[in-house]
Backbone as numpy.savetxt, mean C-alpha at the origin, in Angstrom:
# Nx Ny Nz CAx CAy CAz Cx Cy Cz
13.02 3.98 15.00 12.65 2.64 15.43 12.29 1.80 14.22
12.83 0.58 14.17 12.52 -0.33 13.08 11.82 -1.56 13.64
10.98 -2.21 12.84 10.40 -3.46 13.31 11.50 -4.50 13.44
11.35 -5.42 14.37 12.36 -6.45 14.55 12.20 -7.51 13.47
12.67 -7.17 12.28 12.47 -8.06 11.15 13.20 -9.38 11.34
14.30 -9.35 12.09 15.04 -10.59 12.32 14.21 -11.60 13.10
13.25 -11.09 13.86 12.42 -11.98 14.67 11.19 -12.48 13.94
10.95 -11.93 12.76 9.80 -12.39 12.00 10.09 -13.74 11.39
9.14 -14.62 11.46 9.30 -15.95 10.91 8.32 -16.15 9.76
8.70 -17.00 8.83 7.80 -17.33 7.74 6.56 -18.00 8.32
5.39 -17.55 7.88 4.15 -18.11 8.40 3.76 -19.37 7.63
2.89 -20.15 8.23 2.33 -21.32 7.57 1.53 -20.86 6.36
2.04 -21.11 5.16 1.42 -20.59 3.95 0.02 -21.12 3.74
-0.28 -22.31 4.29 -1.61 -22.87 4.10 -2.67 -22.09 4.87
-2.25 -21.40 5.93 -3.19 -20.66 6.75 -3.14 -19.16 6.49
-2.11 -18.71 5.78 -1.91 -17.28 5.58 -2.80 -16.76 4.46
-3.31 -15.52 4.60 -4.08 -14.92 3.51 -3.18 -14.51 2.36
-3.77 -14.26 1.22 -2.99 -13.83 0.05 -2.45 -12.43 0.24
-3.28 -11.54 0.82 -2.90 -10.13 0.94 -3.19 -9.63 2.35
-2.23 -8.91 2.90 -2.45 -8.17 4.15 -2.58 -6.70 3.80
-3.71 -6.09 4.16 -3.94 -4.67 3.94 -3.66 -3.95 5.26
-2.67 -3.08 5.28 -2.26 -2.39 6.50 -2.71 -0.93 6.42
-3.48 -0.49 7.43 -4.03 0.87 7.44 -3.57 1.60 8.70
-2.67 2.57 8.59 -2.37 3.43 9.74 -3.53 4.39 9.96
-3.94 4.57 11.21 -5.15 5.34 11.50 -4.85 6.45 12.49
-5.27 7.65 12.14 -5.24 8.75 13.11 -6.31 9.78 12.74
-7.31 9.91 13.61 -8.37 10.91 13.46 -8.94 10.97 12.04
-9.44 9.85 11.59 -10.01 9.77 10.25 -11.47 9.33 10.29
-12.20 9.79 11.31 -13.58 9.34 11.49 -14.46 9.67 10.29
-14.10 10.71 9.54 -14.91 11.11 8.40 -14.77 10.15 7.22
-13.65 9.39 7.19 -13.35 8.61 5.99 -13.11 7.12 6.23
-12.81 6.71 7.45 -12.39 5.33 7.67 -13.49 4.33 7.31
-14.75 4.72 7.45 -15.84 3.83 7.07 -15.83 3.53 5.59
-15.67 4.54 4.77 -15.61 4.36 3.33 -14.39 3.52 2.94
-13.29 3.76 3.62 -12.07 2.99 3.38 -12.31 1.50 3.64
-12.88 1.18 4.80 -13.12 -0.22 5.15 -14.17 -0.86 4.26
-15.20 -0.11 3.87 -16.22 -0.64 2.97 -15.61 -1.06 1.63
-14.66 -0.28 1.14 -14.05 -0.60 -0.15 -13.26 -1.90 -0.08
-12.75 -2.24 1.10 -12.01 -3.49 1.26 -12.97 -4.64 1.54
-13.98 -4.38 2.35 -14.96 -5.41 2.69 -15.65 -5.97 1.47
-15.88 -5.14 0.46 -16.65 -5.55 -0.72 -15.77 -5.91 -1.91
-14.53 -6.29 -1.65 -13.63 -6.66 -2.73 -14.13 -7.91 -3.48
-13.83 -7.96 -4.77 -14.14 -9.16 -5.56 -13.23 -10.32 -5.17
-12.13 -10.03 -4.53 -11.16 -11.03 -4.05 -11.17 -10.99 -2.53
-11.50 -12.11 -1.90 -11.75 -12.10 -0.46 -10.68 -12.79 0.38
-9.58 -13.21 -0.23 -8.52 -13.87 0.52 -7.56 -12.82 1.07
-7.99 -12.12 2.09 -7.19 -11.02 2.64 -7.40 -10.92 4.15
-6.53 -10.16 4.78 -6.72 -9.72 6.16 -6.50 -8.21 6.18
-7.14 -7.54 7.13 -6.98 -6.10 7.29 -6.41 -5.84 8.67
-5.35 -5.03 8.73 -4.73 -4.67 9.99 -4.79 -3.15 10.13
-5.58 -2.67 11.08 -5.68 -1.24 11.33 -4.83 -0.93 12.56
-3.91 0.01 12.40 -3.01 0.39 13.50 -3.34 1.82 13.90
-3.98 1.96 15.07 -4.39 3.29 15.53 -3.23 3.99 16.22
-2.99 5.24 15.83 -1.90 6.03 16.38 -2.43 7.01 17.43
-3.23 6.45 18.36 -3.79 7.23 19.47 -4.75 8.32 18.98
-5.74 7.91 18.19 -6.75 8.86 17.71 -7.51 9.46 18.87
-7.92 10.71 18.69 -8.69 11.40 19.72 -10.14 11.63 19.32
-10.52 11.15 18.13 -11.90 11.30 17.67 -12.60 9.95 17.75
-13.59 9.72 16.92 -14.41 8.51 16.98 -13.88 7.41 16.04
-12.67 7.55 15.54 -12.14 6.61 14.55 -12.12 5.17 15.04
-11.62 4.97 16.26 -11.47 3.61 16.78 -12.82 2.93 16.94
-13.80 3.65 17.45 -15.13 3.08 17.61 -15.72 2.68 16.27
-15.47 3.46 15.24 -15.96 3.12 13.91 -15.30 1.85 13.40
-14.00 1.71 13.61 -13.31 0.49 13.19 -13.86 -0.71 13.96
-14.06 -0.55 15.25 -14.59 -1.65 16.07 -15.97 -2.10 15.59
-16.74 -1.18 15.04 -18.07 -1.54 14.54 -18.00 -2.40 13.28
-16.82 -2.47 12.66 -16.65 -3.27 11.45 -16.04 -4.65 11.73
-15.58 -4.89 12.93 -14.89 -6.15 13.22 -15.78 -7.35 12.92
-17.02 -7.31 13.37 -17.93 -8.44 13.13 -18.24 -8.59 11.65
-18.37 -7.48 10.92 -18.66 -7.54 9.49 -17.57 -8.26 8.72
-16.33 -8.10 9.18 -15.22 -8.73 8.48 -15.03 -10.20 8.86
-15.76 -10.67 9.83 -15.75 -12.09 10.16 -14.38 -12.65 10.48
-13.62 -11.96 11.28 -12.31 -12.45 11.66 -11.17 -11.99 10.77
-11.46 -11.24 9.74 -10.42 -10.78 8.82 -9.86 -9.40 9.19
-10.41 -8.78 10.23 -9.99 -7.44 10.63 -9.37 -7.47 12.02
-8.15 -6.95 12.11 -7.44 -6.82 13.38 -7.21 -5.35 13.68
-7.53 -4.93 14.90 -7.28 -3.56 15.33 -6.24 -3.59 16.44
-5.17 -2.86 16.23 -4.14 -2.74 17.26 -3.83 -1.26 17.46
-3.22 -0.93 18.59 -3.02 0.48 18.93 -1.58 0.73 19.36
-1.03 1.84 18.92 0.29 2.28 19.38 0.17 2.74 20.83
1.26 2.61 21.58 1.23 2.97 22.99 1.14 4.49 23.16
1.75 5.23 22.24 1.67 6.69 22.25 1.71 7.18 20.82
1.23 8.39 20.61 1.18 8.95 19.26 2.59 9.12 18.71
2.79 8.63 17.47 4.12 8.67 16.85 4.28 9.84 15.91
3.18 10.52 15.58 3.27 11.71 14.75 3.38 11.45 13.26
3.16 10.22 12.83 3.26 9.92 11.40 2.87 8.49 11.12
2.94 8.11 9.85 2.51 6.77 9.46 3.59 5.71 9.51
4.85 6.09 9.74 5.96 5.16 9.64 5.87 4.01 10.64
5.83 4.34 11.92 5.84 3.30 12.94 4.55 2.49 12.96
3.37 3.09 12.74 2.16 2.25 12.61 2.27 1.26 11.46
2.85 1.66 10.33 3.04 0.71 9.23 3.99 -0.40 9.64
5.07 -0.05 10.33 6.00 -1.07 10.81 5.31 -2.04 11.76
4.46 -1.52 12.65 3.72 -2.39 13.56 2.80 -3.33 12.78
2.16 -2.79 11.76 1.30 -3.64 10.94 2.06 -4.75 10.26
3.28 -4.45 9.82 4.09 -5.46 9.16 4.46 -6.59 10.11
4.70 -6.27 11.37 5.02 -7.30 12.36 3.86 -8.27 12.55
2.64 -7.77 12.38 1.45 -8.60 12.59 1.06 -9.34 11.31
1.36 -8.77 10.16 0.87 -9.27 8.87 1.30 -10.71 8.61
0.37 -11.47 8.02 0.65 -12.86 7.65 0.53 -13.09 6.15
0.12 -12.07 5.42 -0.17 -12.26 4.00 1.04 -12.50 3.14
0.80 -13.10 1.99 1.87 -13.32 1.02 2.33 -11.98 0.45
1.38 -11.06 0.26 1.69 -9.72 -0.24 1.13 -8.68 0.72
1.75 -7.50 0.70 1.38 -6.40 1.58 0.90 -5.22 0.75
-0.24 -4.63 1.15 -0.73 -3.41 0.53 -1.03 -2.40 1.63
-0.50 -1.19 1.48 -0.79 -0.11 2.42 -1.91 0.76 1.86
-2.87 1.09 2.72 -3.95 1.99 2.36 -4.06 3.05 3.46
-4.10 4.30 3.08 -4.28 5.36 4.07 -5.74 5.42 4.51
-5.97 5.81 5.75 -7.31 5.73 6.34 -8.31 6.68 5.69
-7.84 7.71 5.01 -8.77 8.65 4.36 -8.90 8.39 2.87
-8.37 7.27 2.40 -8.47 6.88 0.99 -9.30 5.62 0.86
-9.45 5.13 -0.36 -10.10 3.84 -0.57 -9.62 3.24 -1.88
-9.97 1.98 -2.12 -9.50 1.28 -3.32 -10.69 0.81 -4.14
-10.46 0.60 -5.43 -11.51 0.09 -6.30 -11.86 -1.33 -5.87
-13.07 -1.78 -6.18 -13.55 -3.07 -5.69 -12.83 -4.26 -6.29
-12.10 -4.06 -7.38 -11.34 -5.15 -7.98 -9.84 -4.98 -7.77
-9.45 -4.10 -6.87 -8.03 -3.79 -6.67 -7.24 -5.01 -6.23
-7.67 -5.69 -5.17 -6.91 -6.81 -4.65 -6.85 -7.96 -5.66
-7.94 -8.20 -6.35 -7.96 -9.26 -7.35 -6.93 -9.01 -8.44
-6.91 -7.80 -8.95 -6.00 -7.46 -10.04 -4.54 -7.40 -9.57
-4.30 -6.71 -8.49 -2.92 -6.54 -8.03 -2.30 -7.88 -7.62
-3.07 -8.70 -6.93 -2.53 -9.99 -6.50 -2.28 -10.91 -7.69
-3.23 -10.96 -8.61 -3.06 -11.84 -9.77 -1.87 -11.40 -10.61
-1.67 -10.09 -10.77 -0.52 -9.60 -11.53 0.78 -9.95 -10.81
0.78 -9.83 -9.49 1.98 -10.16 -8.73 2.32 -11.64 -8.87
1.31 -12.50 -8.78 1.55 -13.94 -8.87 1.95 -14.36 -10.28
1.26 -13.83 -11.28 1.55 -14.21 -12.65 2.97 -13.85 -13.05
3.48 -12.77 -12.48 4.81 -12.29 -12.85 5.87 -12.59 -11.78
5.46 -13.31 -10.73 6.38 -13.62 -9.64 7.11 -12.35 -9.19
6.35 -11.27 -9.02 6.93 -9.95 -8.79 7.19 -9.68 -7.32
8.29 -9.01 -7.04 8.53 -8.50 -5.70 7.63 -7.30 -5.44
7.42 -6.50 -6.49 6.65 -5.27 -6.39 5.76 -5.13 -7.62
4.50 -4.76 -7.40 3.62 -4.33 -8.49 3.24 -2.89 -8.19
3.52 -2.00 -9.13 3.28 -0.58 -8.93 2.26 -0.07 -9.94
1.29 0.71 -9.46 0.36 1.37 -10.36 0.88 2.78 -10.64
0.80 3.20 -11.87 1.44 4.43 -12.28 0.56 5.65 -12.27
-0.71 5.51 -11.94 -1.58 6.68 -11.88 -2.66 6.43 -10.84
-3.33 7.48 -10.41 -4.33 7.32 -9.37 -5.37 8.42 -9.48
-6.39 8.29 -8.71 -7.44 9.31 -8.67 -7.18 10.29 -7.54
-7.38 11.54 -7.80 -7.19 12.58 -6.81 -8.55 13.21 -6.50
-9.05 12.94 -5.32 -10.33 13.49 -4.90 -10.08 14.86 -4.27
-10.28 15.90 -5.03 -10.01 17.25 -4.55 -11.04 17.66 -3.51
-12.27 17.33 -3.73 -13.34 17.58 -2.77 -14.43 16.53 -3.04
-15.41 16.41 -2.18 -16.42 15.36 -2.38 -17.04 15.39 -3.77
-17.11 14.20 -4.37 -17.74 14.00 -5.68 -17.01 14.72 -6.81
-15.78 15.10 -6.61 -14.99 15.76 -7.64 -13.73 14.91 -7.87
-13.81 14.00 -8.82 -12.72 13.06 -9.06 -11.92 13.49 -10.27
-10.62 13.64 -10.08 -9.73 13.96 -11.17 -8.72 12.84 -11.33
-8.44 12.47 -12.56 -7.45 11.44 -12.81 -6.07 12.10 -12.82
-5.21 11.64 -11.94 -3.84 12.13 -11.91 -2.98 11.17 -12.71
-2.19 11.67 -13.62 -1.33 10.83 -14.44 0.11 11.31 -14.32
1.02 10.43 -13.93 2.42 10.83 -13.84 3.02 10.95 -15.24
4.25 11.41 -15.31 4.89 11.65 -16.60 5.03 10.37 -17.41
5.33 9.27 -16.72 5.46 8.01 -17.42 4.13 7.58 -18.03
3.04 7.76 -17.26 1.73 7.42 -17.77 1.34 8.27 -18.97
1.64 9.57 -18.91 1.35 10.46 -20.04 2.12 10.03 -21.28
3.36 9.61 -21.07 4.20 9.16 -22.18 3.62 7.90 -22.82
3.15 6.98 -21.98 2.57 5.74 -22.49 1.30 6.02 -23.29
0.46 6.94 -22.78 -0.77 7.29 -23.50 -0.44 7.91 -24.85
0.54 8.80 -24.86 0.95 9.45 -26.11 1.42 8.43 -27.13
2.05 7.37 -26.66 2.56 6.33 -27.55 1.55 5.22 -27.78
0.35 5.37 -27.18 -0.68 4.35 -27.34 -0.39 3.06 -26.60
0.38 3.15 -25.54 0.81 1.96 -24.81 0.30 1.95 -23.36
-0.74 2.74 -23.08 -1.18 2.86 -21.69 -1.70 1.56 -21.12
-2.14 0.64 -21.98 -2.68 -0.63 -21.50 -1.64 -1.75 -21.56
-0.38 -1.37 -21.73 0.69 -2.36 -21.85 1.57 -2.32 -20.61
1.29 -3.18 -19.62 2.15 -3.23 -18.44 3.50 -3.85 -18.78
4.51 -3.63 -17.95 5.80 -4.22 -18.25 6.50 -4.68 -16.97
7.38 -5.66 -17.16 8.13 -6.26 -16.07 9.61 -5.94 -16.23
10.23 -5.49 -15.14 11.67 -5.24 -15.14 12.33 -6.29 -14.24
13.40 -6.89 -14.72 14.08 -7.95 -13.99 15.54 -7.56 -13.75
15.94 -7.54 -12.49 17.32 -7.22 -12.11 17.80 -5.92 -12.73
16.95 -4.88 -12.66 17.30 -3.59 -13.26 17.16 -2.48 -12.21
17.75 -2.71 -11.03 17.60 -1.75 -9.96 18.15 -0.38 -10.32
19.33 -0.35 -10.93 19.92 0.94 -11.30 19.06 1.66 -12.33
18.54 0.90 -13.28 17.67 1.51 -14.29 16.38 2.01 -13.65
15.86 1.27 -12.68 14.66 1.73 -11.97 14.90 3.08 -11.31
16.05 3.21 -10.63 16.35 4.46 -9.94 16.56 5.60 -10.93
17.27 5.33 -12.01 17.45 6.37 -13.03 16.12 6.82 -13.59
15.25 5.86 -13.82 13.96 6.15 -14.46 13.02 6.89 -13.53
13.02 6.49 -12.26 12.00 7.00 -11.35 12.48 8.11 -10.42
13.78 8.34 -10.37 14.29 9.45 -9.55 14.92 10.52 -10.43
15.97 10.14 -11.14 16.73 11.12 -11.90 15.91 11.74 -13.02
15.10 10.91 -13.69 14.29 11.42 -14.79 12.95 11.97 -14.32
12.61 11.72 -13.06 11.38 12.28 -12.49 10.12 11.83 -13.19
10.09 10.58 -13.66 8.94 10.13 -14.45 7.84 9.52 -13.60
8.11 9.32 -12.34 7.12 8.63 -11.52 6.46 9.61 -10.57
5.30 10.12 -10.91 4.65 11.13 -10.11 4.30 10.69 -8.72
3.97 9.41 -8.53 3.68 8.91 -7.19 4.79 7.97 -6.74
6.00 8.30 -7.11 7.17 7.49 -6.80 7.27 7.19 -5.30
7.12 8.22 -4.48 7.33 8.06 -3.05 6.12 7.61 -2.27
5.17 6.99 -2.90 3.91 6.62 -2.25 3.81 5.12 -2.01
3.81 4.66 -0.77 3.67 3.23 -0.50 2.35 2.67 -1.00
1.30 3.50 -1.00 -0.03 2.99 -1.36 -0.17 2.64 -2.83
0.77 3.04 -3.67 0.66 2.72 -5.10 1.34 1.41 -5.44
1.74 0.64 -4.41 2.51 -0.56 -4.64 2.04 -1.71 -3.76
2.01 -2.90 -4.32 1.80 -4.11 -3.54 3.12 -4.85 -3.55
3.58 -5.29 -2.37 4.91 -5.87 -2.25 4.85 -7.24 -1.60
5.73 -8.12 -2.02 5.79 -9.48 -1.48 6.36 -9.45 -0.07
5.69 -10.07 0.86 6.11 -10.03 2.26 7.50 -10.60 2.46
7.81 -11.72 1.82 9.13 -12.31 1.96 10.22 -11.38 1.44
9.87 -10.55 0.47 10.80 -9.56 -0.05 11.21 -8.58 1.05
10.24 -8.18 1.88 10.54 -7.31 3.03 11.50 -8.02 3.99
11.21 -9.27 4.30 12.01 -10.00 5.27 13.43 -10.22 4.78
13.56 -10.61 3.51 14.87 -10.89 2.94 15.77 -9.66 2.97
15.18 -8.49 2.77 15.96 -7.26 2.66 15.85 -6.34 3.86
15.11 -6.78 4.88 14.96 -6.02 6.12 14.56 -4.57 5.86
13.54 -4.39 5.06 13.05 -3.06 4.69 12.00 -2.61 5.69
12.12 -1.39 6.16 11.12 -0.84 7.07 11.05 0.67 6.87
10.10 1.29 7.53 9.94 2.74 7.44 10.76 3.42 8.54
11.62 4.38 8.17 12.36 5.12 9.21 11.44 6.08 9.95
11.74 6.33 11.20 10.90 7.22 12.01 11.27 8.67 11.71
10.56 9.25 10.75 10.76 10.64 10.38 9.40 11.31 10.26
9.29 12.59 10.57 7.99 13.28 10.46 7.54 13.43 9.01
8.49 13.61 8.09 8.19 13.66 6.67 9.31 12.95 5.92
8.98 12.44 4.73 10.00 11.84 3.89 10.23 10.36 4.12
9.56 9.77 5.11 9.78 8.35 5.37 9.29 7.48 4.21
8.23 7.93 3.55 7.72 7.18 2.41 8.75 7.14 1.29
9.38 8.28 1.03 10.35 8.37 -0.06 11.53 7.44 0.20
12.05 7.42 1.44 13.17 6.55 1.76 12.77 5.08 1.67
11.55 4.78 2.09 11.06 3.40 1.97 11.04 2.98 0.52
10.53 3.84 -0.35 10.43 3.51 -1.77 11.81 3.33 -2.40
12.77 4.17 -2.01 14.13 3.99 -2.53 14.65 2.61 -2.17
14.43 2.18 -0.94 14.83 0.83 -0.54 14.15 -0.24 -1.38
12.86 -0.06 -1.61 12.11 -1.03 -2.40 12.67 -1.12 -3.82
12.90 0.03 -4.44 13.40 0.02 -5.81 14.82 -0.49 -5.89
15.64 -0.24 -4.87 17.02 -0.71 -4.88 17.10 -2.23 -4.76
16.14 -2.84 -4.08 16.20 -4.27 -3.82 15.32 -5.12 -4.72
14.30 -4.53 -5.33 13.36 -5.34 -6.11 14.03 -5.90 -7.36
14.05 -7.21 -7.47 14.64 -7.86 -8.64 13.60 -8.11 -9.73
12.35 -8.17 -9.32 11.27 -8.33 -10.30 10.21 -7.27 -10.00
10.22 -6.24 -10.83 9.37 -5.06 -10.63 8.38 -4.96 -11.78
7.09 -4.98 -11.45 6.05 -4.97 -12.48 5.26 -3.67 -12.37
5.08 -3.01 -13.51 4.38 -1.73 -13.51 3.16 -1.79 -14.41
2.05 -1.25 -13.90 0.82 -1.17 -14.68 0.27 0.24 -14.55
-0.28 0.76 -15.62 -0.74 2.15 -15.63 -2.15 2.29 -15.03
-2.93 1.22 -15.07 -4.32 1.29 -14.62 -4.41 1.63 -13.14
-5.24 2.60 -12.76 -5.35 2.98 -11.35 -6.33 2.09 -10.58
-5.96 1.78 -9.35 -6.84 1.01 -8.47 -7.06 1.72 -7.14
-6.42 2.86 -6.97 -6.40 3.54 -5.68 -6.99 4.92 -5.80
-7.87 5.27 -4.85 -8.48 6.59 -4.81 -7.81 7.40 -3.71
-7.02 8.36 -4.12 -6.25 9.19 -3.20 -7.00 10.48 -2.92
-7.21 10.77 -1.64 -8.00 11.94 -1.28 -7.08 13.06 -0.80
-7.15 14.18 -1.46 -6.33 15.33 -1.07 -7.19 16.47 -0.55
-7.01 16.74 0.74 -7.67 17.89 1.36 -6.59 18.77 1.98
-7.01 19.85 2.62 -6.02 20.71 3.27 -5.25 19.96 4.35
């Protein structure tokens, strides 16, 4: 199932937020509060949050509902009619609702740094980028145990003393694929959460998540890299990725 992208219309830009944060939710009562707090306290406040519940059976929905008033109209909670078994269709549902100029996906058991939206949005605007990708992230192995994960490209940049030098690629789709697939340099290549993407870019290219139990993220990313004409990469991490069993 794909979102009906043909039916999506350009929103009134004067009323639209800068960033739409889309969170697929399923049984994340232990973490969704921390996730929402990290967005609520952003240094950049021109955003909306769309939580798409995939028929949770725990207390997740009630926790999200307790945050609606705190967000002052910036938080929308919607629910799938039945459990879809993955994040693909909830993300597609969120995209149908989103009004933001840029889209950021955050998993319900993760969180972002307090300056994430400010930095990612400003970089996207300054470079007129279809996609801004962060090349490394934090891996929370267990509570209070934070490890910095660095992909091969990030390690290469550090070795060359260029870790603080972001770069922009223009009309280099084939080179992007060679670099990030064939050479295996992008450790979080298949991760939607490591990228902020321009909403109109989605509409123009009719990009969506395929309904698959696994691998839907990877196929989505291939579409993004194949179509992005202005791709901006920065090594600095803004996303805290939590890995448990």
